[in-house]
mmCIF file with all atom_site columns, C-alpha atoms in Angstrom:
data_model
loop_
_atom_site.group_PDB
_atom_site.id
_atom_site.type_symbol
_atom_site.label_atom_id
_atom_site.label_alt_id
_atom_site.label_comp_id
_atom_site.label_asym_id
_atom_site.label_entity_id
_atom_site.label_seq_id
_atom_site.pdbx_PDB_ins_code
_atom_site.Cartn_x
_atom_site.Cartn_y
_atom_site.Cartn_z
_atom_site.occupancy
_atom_site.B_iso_or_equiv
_atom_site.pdbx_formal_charge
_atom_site.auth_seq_id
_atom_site.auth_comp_id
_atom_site.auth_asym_id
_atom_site.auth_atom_id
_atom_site.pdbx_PDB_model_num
ATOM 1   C CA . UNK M 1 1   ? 4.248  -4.085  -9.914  1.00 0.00 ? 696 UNK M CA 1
ATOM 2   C CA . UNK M 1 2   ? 7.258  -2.880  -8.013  1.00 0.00 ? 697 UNK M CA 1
ATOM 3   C CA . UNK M 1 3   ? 9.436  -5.809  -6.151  1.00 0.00 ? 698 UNK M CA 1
ATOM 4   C CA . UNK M 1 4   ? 10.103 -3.742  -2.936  1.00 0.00 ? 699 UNK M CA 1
ATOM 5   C CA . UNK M 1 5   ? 6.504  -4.132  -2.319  1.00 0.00 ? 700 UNK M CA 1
ATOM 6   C CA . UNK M 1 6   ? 6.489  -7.816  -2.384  1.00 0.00 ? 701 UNK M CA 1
ATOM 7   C CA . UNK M 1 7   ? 6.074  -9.713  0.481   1.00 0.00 ? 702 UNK M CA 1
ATOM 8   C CA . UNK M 1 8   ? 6.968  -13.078 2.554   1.00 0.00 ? 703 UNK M CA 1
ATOM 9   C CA . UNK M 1 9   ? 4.561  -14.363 5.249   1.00 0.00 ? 704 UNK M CA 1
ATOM 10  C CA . UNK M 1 10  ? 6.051  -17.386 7.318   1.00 0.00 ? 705 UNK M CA 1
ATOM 11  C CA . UNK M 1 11  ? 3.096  -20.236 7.476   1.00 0.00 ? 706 UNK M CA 1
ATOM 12  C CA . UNK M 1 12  ? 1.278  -18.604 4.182   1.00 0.00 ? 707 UNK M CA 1
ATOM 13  C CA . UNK M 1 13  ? 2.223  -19.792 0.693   1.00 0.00 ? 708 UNK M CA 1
ATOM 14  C CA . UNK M 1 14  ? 2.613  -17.713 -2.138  1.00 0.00 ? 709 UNK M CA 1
ATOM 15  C CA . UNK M 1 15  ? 3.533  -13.706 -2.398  1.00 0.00 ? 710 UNK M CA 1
ATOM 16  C CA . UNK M 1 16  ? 1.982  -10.770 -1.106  1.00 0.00 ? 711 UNK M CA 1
ATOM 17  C CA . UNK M 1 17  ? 1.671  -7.379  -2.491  1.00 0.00 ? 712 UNK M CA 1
ATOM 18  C CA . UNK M 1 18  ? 1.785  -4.874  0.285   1.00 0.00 ? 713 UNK M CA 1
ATOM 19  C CA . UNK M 1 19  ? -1.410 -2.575  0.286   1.00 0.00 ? 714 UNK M CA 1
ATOM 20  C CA . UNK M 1 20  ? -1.123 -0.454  3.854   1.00 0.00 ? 715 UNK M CA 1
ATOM 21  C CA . UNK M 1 21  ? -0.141 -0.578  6.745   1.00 0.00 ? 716 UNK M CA 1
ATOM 22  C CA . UNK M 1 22  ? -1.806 -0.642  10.343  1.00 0.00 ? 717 UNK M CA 1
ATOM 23  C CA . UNK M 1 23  ? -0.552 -0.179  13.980  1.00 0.00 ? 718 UNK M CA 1
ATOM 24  C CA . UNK M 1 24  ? -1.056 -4.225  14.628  1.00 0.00 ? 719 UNK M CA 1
ATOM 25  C CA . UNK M 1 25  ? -0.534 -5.644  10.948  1.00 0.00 ? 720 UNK M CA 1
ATOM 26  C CA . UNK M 1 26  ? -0.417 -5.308  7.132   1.00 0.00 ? 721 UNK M CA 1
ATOM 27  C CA . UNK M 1 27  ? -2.848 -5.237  4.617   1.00 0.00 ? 722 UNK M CA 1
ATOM 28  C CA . UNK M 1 28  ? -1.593 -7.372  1.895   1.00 0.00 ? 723 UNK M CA 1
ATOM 29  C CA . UNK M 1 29  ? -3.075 -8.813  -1.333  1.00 0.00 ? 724 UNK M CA 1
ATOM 30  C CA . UNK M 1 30  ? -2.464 -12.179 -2.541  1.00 0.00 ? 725 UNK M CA 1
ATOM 31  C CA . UNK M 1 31  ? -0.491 -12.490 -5.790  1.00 0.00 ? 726 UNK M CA 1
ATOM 32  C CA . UNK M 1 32  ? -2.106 -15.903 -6.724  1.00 0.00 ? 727 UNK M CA 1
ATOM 33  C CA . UNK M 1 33  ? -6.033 -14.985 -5.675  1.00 0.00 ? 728 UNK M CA 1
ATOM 34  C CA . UNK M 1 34  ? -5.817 -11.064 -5.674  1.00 0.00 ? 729 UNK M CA 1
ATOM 35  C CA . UNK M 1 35  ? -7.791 -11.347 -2.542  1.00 0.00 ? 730 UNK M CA 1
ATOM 36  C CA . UNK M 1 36  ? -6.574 -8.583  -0.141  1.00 0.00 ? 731 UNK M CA 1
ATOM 37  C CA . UNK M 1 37  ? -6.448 -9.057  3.597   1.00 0.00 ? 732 UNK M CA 1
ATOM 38  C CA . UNK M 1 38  ? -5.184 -8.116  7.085   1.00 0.00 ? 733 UNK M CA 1
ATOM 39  C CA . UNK M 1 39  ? -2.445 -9.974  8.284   1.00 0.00 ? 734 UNK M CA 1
ATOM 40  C CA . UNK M 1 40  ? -1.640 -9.367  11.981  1.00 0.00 ? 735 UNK M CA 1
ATOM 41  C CA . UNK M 1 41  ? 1.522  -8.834  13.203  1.00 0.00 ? 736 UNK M CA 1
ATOM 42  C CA . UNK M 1 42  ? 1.575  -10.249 16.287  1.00 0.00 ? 737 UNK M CA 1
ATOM 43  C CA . UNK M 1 43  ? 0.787  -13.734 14.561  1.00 0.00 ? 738 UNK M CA 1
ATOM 44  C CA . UNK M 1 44  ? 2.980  -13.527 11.440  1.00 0.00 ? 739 UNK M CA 1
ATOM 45  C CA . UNK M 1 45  ? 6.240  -12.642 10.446  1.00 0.00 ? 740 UNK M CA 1
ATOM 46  C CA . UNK M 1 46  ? 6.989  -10.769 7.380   1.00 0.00 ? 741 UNK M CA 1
ATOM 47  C CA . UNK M 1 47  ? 9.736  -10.511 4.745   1.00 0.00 ? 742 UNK M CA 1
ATOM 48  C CA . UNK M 1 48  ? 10.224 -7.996  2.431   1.00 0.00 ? 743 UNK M CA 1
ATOM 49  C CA . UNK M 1 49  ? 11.887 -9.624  -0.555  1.00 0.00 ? 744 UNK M CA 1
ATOM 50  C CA . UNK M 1 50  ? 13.876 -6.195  -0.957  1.00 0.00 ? 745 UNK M CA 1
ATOM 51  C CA . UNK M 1 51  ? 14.892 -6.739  2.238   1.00 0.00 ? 746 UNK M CA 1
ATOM 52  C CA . UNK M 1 52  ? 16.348 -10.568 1.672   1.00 0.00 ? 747 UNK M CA 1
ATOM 53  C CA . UNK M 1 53  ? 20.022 -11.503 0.276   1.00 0.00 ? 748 UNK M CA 1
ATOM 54  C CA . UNK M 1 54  ? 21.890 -14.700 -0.024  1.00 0.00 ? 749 UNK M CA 1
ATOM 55  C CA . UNK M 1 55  ? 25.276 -14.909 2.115   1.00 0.00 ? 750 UNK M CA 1
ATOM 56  C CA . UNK M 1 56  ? 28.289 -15.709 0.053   1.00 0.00 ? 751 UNK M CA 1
ATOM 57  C CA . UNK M 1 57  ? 31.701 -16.928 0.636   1.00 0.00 ? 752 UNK M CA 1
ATOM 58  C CA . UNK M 1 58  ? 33.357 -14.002 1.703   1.00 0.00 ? 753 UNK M CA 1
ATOM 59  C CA . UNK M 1 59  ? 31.082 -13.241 4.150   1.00 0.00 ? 754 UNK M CA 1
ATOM 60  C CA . UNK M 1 60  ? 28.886 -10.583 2.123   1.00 0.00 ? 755 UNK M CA 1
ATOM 61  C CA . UNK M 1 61  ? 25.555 -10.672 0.800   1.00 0.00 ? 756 UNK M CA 1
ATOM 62  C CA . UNK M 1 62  ? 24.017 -10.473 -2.394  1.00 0.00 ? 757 UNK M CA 1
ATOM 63  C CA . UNK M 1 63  ? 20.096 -8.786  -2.223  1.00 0.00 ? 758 UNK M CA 1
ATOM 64  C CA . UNK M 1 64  ? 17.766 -11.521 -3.489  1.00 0.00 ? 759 UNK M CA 1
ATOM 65  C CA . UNK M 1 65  ? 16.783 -9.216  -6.851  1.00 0.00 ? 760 UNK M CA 1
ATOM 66  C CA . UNK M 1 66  ? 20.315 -8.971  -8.355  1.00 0.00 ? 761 UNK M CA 1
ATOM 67  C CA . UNK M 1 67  ? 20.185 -12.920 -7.744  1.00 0.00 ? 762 UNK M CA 1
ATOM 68  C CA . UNK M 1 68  ? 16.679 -13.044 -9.395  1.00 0.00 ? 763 UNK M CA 1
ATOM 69  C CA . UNK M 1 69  ? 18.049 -10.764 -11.946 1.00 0.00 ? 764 UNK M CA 1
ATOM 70  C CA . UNK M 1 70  ? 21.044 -13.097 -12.770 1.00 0.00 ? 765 UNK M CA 1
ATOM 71  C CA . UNK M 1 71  ? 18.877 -15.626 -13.185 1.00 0.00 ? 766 UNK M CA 1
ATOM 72  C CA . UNK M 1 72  ? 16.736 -13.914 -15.921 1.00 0.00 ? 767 UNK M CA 1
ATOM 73  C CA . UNK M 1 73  ? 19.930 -12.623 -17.650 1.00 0.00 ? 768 UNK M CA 1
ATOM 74  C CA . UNK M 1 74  ? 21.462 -16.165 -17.699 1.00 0.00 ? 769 UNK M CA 1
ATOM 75  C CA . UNK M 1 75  ? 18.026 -17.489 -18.816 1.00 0.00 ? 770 UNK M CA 1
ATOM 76  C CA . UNK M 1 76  ? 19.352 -20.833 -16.484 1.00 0.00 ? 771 UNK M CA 1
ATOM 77  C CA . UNK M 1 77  ? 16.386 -23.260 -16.524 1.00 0.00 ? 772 UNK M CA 1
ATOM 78  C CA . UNK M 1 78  ? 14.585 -23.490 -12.952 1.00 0.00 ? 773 UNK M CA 1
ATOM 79  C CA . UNK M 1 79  ? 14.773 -27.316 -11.715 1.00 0.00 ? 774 UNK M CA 1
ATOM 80  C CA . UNK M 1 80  ? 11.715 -28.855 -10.626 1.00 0.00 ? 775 UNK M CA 1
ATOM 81  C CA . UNK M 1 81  ? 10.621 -28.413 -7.105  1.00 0.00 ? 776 UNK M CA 1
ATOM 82  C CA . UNK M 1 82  ? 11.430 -31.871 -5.972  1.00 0.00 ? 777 UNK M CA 1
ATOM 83  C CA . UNK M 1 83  ? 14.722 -32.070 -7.599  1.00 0.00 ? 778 UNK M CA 1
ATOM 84  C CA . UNK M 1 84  ? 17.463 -33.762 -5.694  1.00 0.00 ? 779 UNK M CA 1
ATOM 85  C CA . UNK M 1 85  ? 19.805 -31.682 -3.881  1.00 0.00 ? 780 UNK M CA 1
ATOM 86  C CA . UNK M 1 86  ? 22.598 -31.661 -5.964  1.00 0.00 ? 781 UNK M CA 1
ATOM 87  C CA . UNK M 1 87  ? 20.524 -31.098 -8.448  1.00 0.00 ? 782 UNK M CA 1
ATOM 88  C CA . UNK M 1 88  ? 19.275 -27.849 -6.556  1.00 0.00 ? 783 UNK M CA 1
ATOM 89  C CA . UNK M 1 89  ? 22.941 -26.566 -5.360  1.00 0.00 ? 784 UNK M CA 1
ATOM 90  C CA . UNK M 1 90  ? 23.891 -27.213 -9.151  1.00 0.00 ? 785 UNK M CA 1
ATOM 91  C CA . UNK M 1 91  ? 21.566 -24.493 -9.892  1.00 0.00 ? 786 UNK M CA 1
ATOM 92  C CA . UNK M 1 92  ? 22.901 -21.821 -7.417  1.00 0.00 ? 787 UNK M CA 1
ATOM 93  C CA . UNK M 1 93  ? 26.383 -22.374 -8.442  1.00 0.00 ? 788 UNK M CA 1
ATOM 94  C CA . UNK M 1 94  ? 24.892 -21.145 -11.818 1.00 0.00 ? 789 UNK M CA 1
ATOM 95  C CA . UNK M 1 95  ? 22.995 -18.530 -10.496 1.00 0.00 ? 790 UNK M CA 1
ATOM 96  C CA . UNK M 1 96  ? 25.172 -17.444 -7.854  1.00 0.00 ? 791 UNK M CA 1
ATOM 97  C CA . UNK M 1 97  ? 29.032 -18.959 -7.782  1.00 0.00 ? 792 UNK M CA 1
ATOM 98  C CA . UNK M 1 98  ? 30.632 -17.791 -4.797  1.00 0.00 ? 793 UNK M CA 1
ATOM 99  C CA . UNK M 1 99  ? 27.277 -18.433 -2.736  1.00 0.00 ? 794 UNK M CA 1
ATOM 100 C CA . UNK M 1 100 ? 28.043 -19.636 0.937   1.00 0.00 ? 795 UNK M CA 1
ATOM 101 C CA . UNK M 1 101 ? 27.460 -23.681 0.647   1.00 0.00 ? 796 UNK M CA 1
ATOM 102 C CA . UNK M 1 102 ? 27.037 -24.023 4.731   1.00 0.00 ? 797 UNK M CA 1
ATOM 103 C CA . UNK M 1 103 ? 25.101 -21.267 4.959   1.00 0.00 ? 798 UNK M CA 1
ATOM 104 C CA . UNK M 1 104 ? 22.199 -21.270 1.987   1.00 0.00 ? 799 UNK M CA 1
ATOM 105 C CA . UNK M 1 105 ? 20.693 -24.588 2.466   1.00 0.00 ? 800 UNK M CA 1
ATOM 106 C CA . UNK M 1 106 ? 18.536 -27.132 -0.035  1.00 0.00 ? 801 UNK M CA 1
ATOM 107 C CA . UNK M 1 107 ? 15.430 -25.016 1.403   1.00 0.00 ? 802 UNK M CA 1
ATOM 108 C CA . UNK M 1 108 ? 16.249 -22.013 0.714   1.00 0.00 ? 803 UNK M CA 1
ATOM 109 C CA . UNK M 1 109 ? 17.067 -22.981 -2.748  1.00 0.00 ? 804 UNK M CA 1
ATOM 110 C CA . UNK M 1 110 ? 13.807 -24.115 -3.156  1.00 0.00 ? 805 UNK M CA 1
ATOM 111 C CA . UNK M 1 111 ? 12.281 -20.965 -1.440  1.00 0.00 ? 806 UNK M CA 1
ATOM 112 C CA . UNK M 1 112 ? 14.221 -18.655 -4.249  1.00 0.00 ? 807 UNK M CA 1
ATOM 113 C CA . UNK M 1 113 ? 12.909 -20.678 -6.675  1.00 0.00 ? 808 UNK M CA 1
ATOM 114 C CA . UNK M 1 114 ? 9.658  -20.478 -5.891  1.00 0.00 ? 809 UNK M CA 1
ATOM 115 C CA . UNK M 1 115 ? 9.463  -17.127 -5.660  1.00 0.00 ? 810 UNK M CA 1
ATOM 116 C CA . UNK M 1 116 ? 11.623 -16.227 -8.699  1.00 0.00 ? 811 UNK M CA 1
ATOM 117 C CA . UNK M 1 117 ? 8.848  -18.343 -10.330 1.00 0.00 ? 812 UNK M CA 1
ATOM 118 C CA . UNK M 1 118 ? 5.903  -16.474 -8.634  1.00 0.00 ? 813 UNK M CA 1
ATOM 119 C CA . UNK M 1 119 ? 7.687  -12.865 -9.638  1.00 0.00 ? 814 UNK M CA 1
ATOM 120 C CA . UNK M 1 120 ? 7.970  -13.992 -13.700 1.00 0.00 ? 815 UNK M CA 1
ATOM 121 C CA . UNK M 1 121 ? 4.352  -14.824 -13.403 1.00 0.00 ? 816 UNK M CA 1
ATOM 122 C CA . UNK M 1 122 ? 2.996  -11.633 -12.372 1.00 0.00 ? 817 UNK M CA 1
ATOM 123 C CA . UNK M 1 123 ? 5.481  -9.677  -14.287 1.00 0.00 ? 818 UNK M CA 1
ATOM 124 C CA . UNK M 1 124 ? 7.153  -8.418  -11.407 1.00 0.00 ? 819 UNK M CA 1
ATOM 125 C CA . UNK M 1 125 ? 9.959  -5.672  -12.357 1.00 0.00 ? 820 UNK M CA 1
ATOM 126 C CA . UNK M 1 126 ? 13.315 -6.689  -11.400 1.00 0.00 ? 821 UNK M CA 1
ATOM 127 C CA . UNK M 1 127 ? 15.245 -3.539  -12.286 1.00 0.00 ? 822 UNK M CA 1
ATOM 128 C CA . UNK M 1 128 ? 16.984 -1.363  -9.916  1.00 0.00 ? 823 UNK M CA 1
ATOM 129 C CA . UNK M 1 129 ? 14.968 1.585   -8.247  1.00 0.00 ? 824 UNK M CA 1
ATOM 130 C CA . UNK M 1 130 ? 15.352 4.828   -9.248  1.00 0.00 ? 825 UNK M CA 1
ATOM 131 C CA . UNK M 1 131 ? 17.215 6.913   -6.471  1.00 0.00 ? 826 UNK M CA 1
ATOM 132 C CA . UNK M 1 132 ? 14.701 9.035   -5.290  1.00 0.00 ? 827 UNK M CA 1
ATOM 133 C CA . UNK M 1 133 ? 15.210 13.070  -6.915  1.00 0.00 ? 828 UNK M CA 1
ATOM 134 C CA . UNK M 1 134 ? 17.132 15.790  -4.457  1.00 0.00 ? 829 UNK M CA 1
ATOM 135 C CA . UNK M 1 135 ? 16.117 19.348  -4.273  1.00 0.00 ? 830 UNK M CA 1
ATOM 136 C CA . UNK M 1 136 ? 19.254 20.994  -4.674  1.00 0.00 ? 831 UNK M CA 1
ATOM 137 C CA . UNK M 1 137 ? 17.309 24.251  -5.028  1.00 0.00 ? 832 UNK M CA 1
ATOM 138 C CA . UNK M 1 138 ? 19.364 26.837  -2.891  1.00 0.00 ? 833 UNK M CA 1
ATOM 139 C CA . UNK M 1 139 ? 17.474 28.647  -0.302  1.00 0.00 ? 834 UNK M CA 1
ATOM 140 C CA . UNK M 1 140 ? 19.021 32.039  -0.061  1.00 0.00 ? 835 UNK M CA 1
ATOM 141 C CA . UNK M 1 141 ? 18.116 34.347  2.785   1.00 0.00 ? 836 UNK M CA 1
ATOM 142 C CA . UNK M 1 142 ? 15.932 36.259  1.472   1.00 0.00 ? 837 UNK M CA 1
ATOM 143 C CA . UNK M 1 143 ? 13.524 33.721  0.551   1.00 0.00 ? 838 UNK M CA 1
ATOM 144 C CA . UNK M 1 144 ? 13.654 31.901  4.266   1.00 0.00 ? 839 UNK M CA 1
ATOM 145 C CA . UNK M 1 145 ? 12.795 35.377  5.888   1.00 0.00 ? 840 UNK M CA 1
#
């Protein structure tokens, strides 16, 4: 399953898979129930998890899968979800040192674990996407005549 297809919907638990798209909404399937369904726009918000990134101290970003990728790589053990919140910001000085303390709160913590969780389960692939191929074929003027 490819991670820039994954999505966030504010209110609704869990991760959706993105399916299609529609003037007025998605149309996503559920990661935990594989249940696919409309989701309308004007009632929802969505996140692509490509699209997220954790603020760090120099005032930069880093995109949400090299964090979830760090993770993996350091094989750092997840805390439970109702850890204390040292306990969580213990973990993202692990996972991500020079994240932006003021800025990435206890929540969002919690968020990043839940999802890093919910992307291991369903195998989700954390590697870098392949630039996409240019045509460097030259068109010479014969051929565009």
């Amino acid at each position: 399953m490819n991670f820039s297809k994954i999505i966030a919907v504010t209110g609704q638990s869990g991760l959706f898979e993105l399916k299609g798209t529609r003037k007025d909404g998605l149309v996503l399937r559920s990661l935990e129930d594989n249940k696919t369904t409309f989701v309308p726009q004007r009632l929802n918000s969505f996140s692509a998890l490509e699209s997220v990134a954790i603020y760090t101290q120099d005032g930069g970003t880093v995109p949400l899968r090299q964090v979830m990728r760090q993770i993996s790589e350091l094989s750092l053990v997840l805390p439970a979800s109702n850890a204390s919140p040292a306990e969580l910001r213990d973990f993202m000085i692990m996972a991500l040192p020079d994240h932006d303390r003021e800025k990435v709160y206890t929540s969002d913590i919690k968020k990043l674990i839940k999802w890093y969780n919910s992307v291991q389960k369903h195998q989700i692939d954390l590697s870098d996407p392949e630039p996409e191929a240019i045509d460097t074929t030259e068109i010479t003027e014969e051929e565009s005549k």
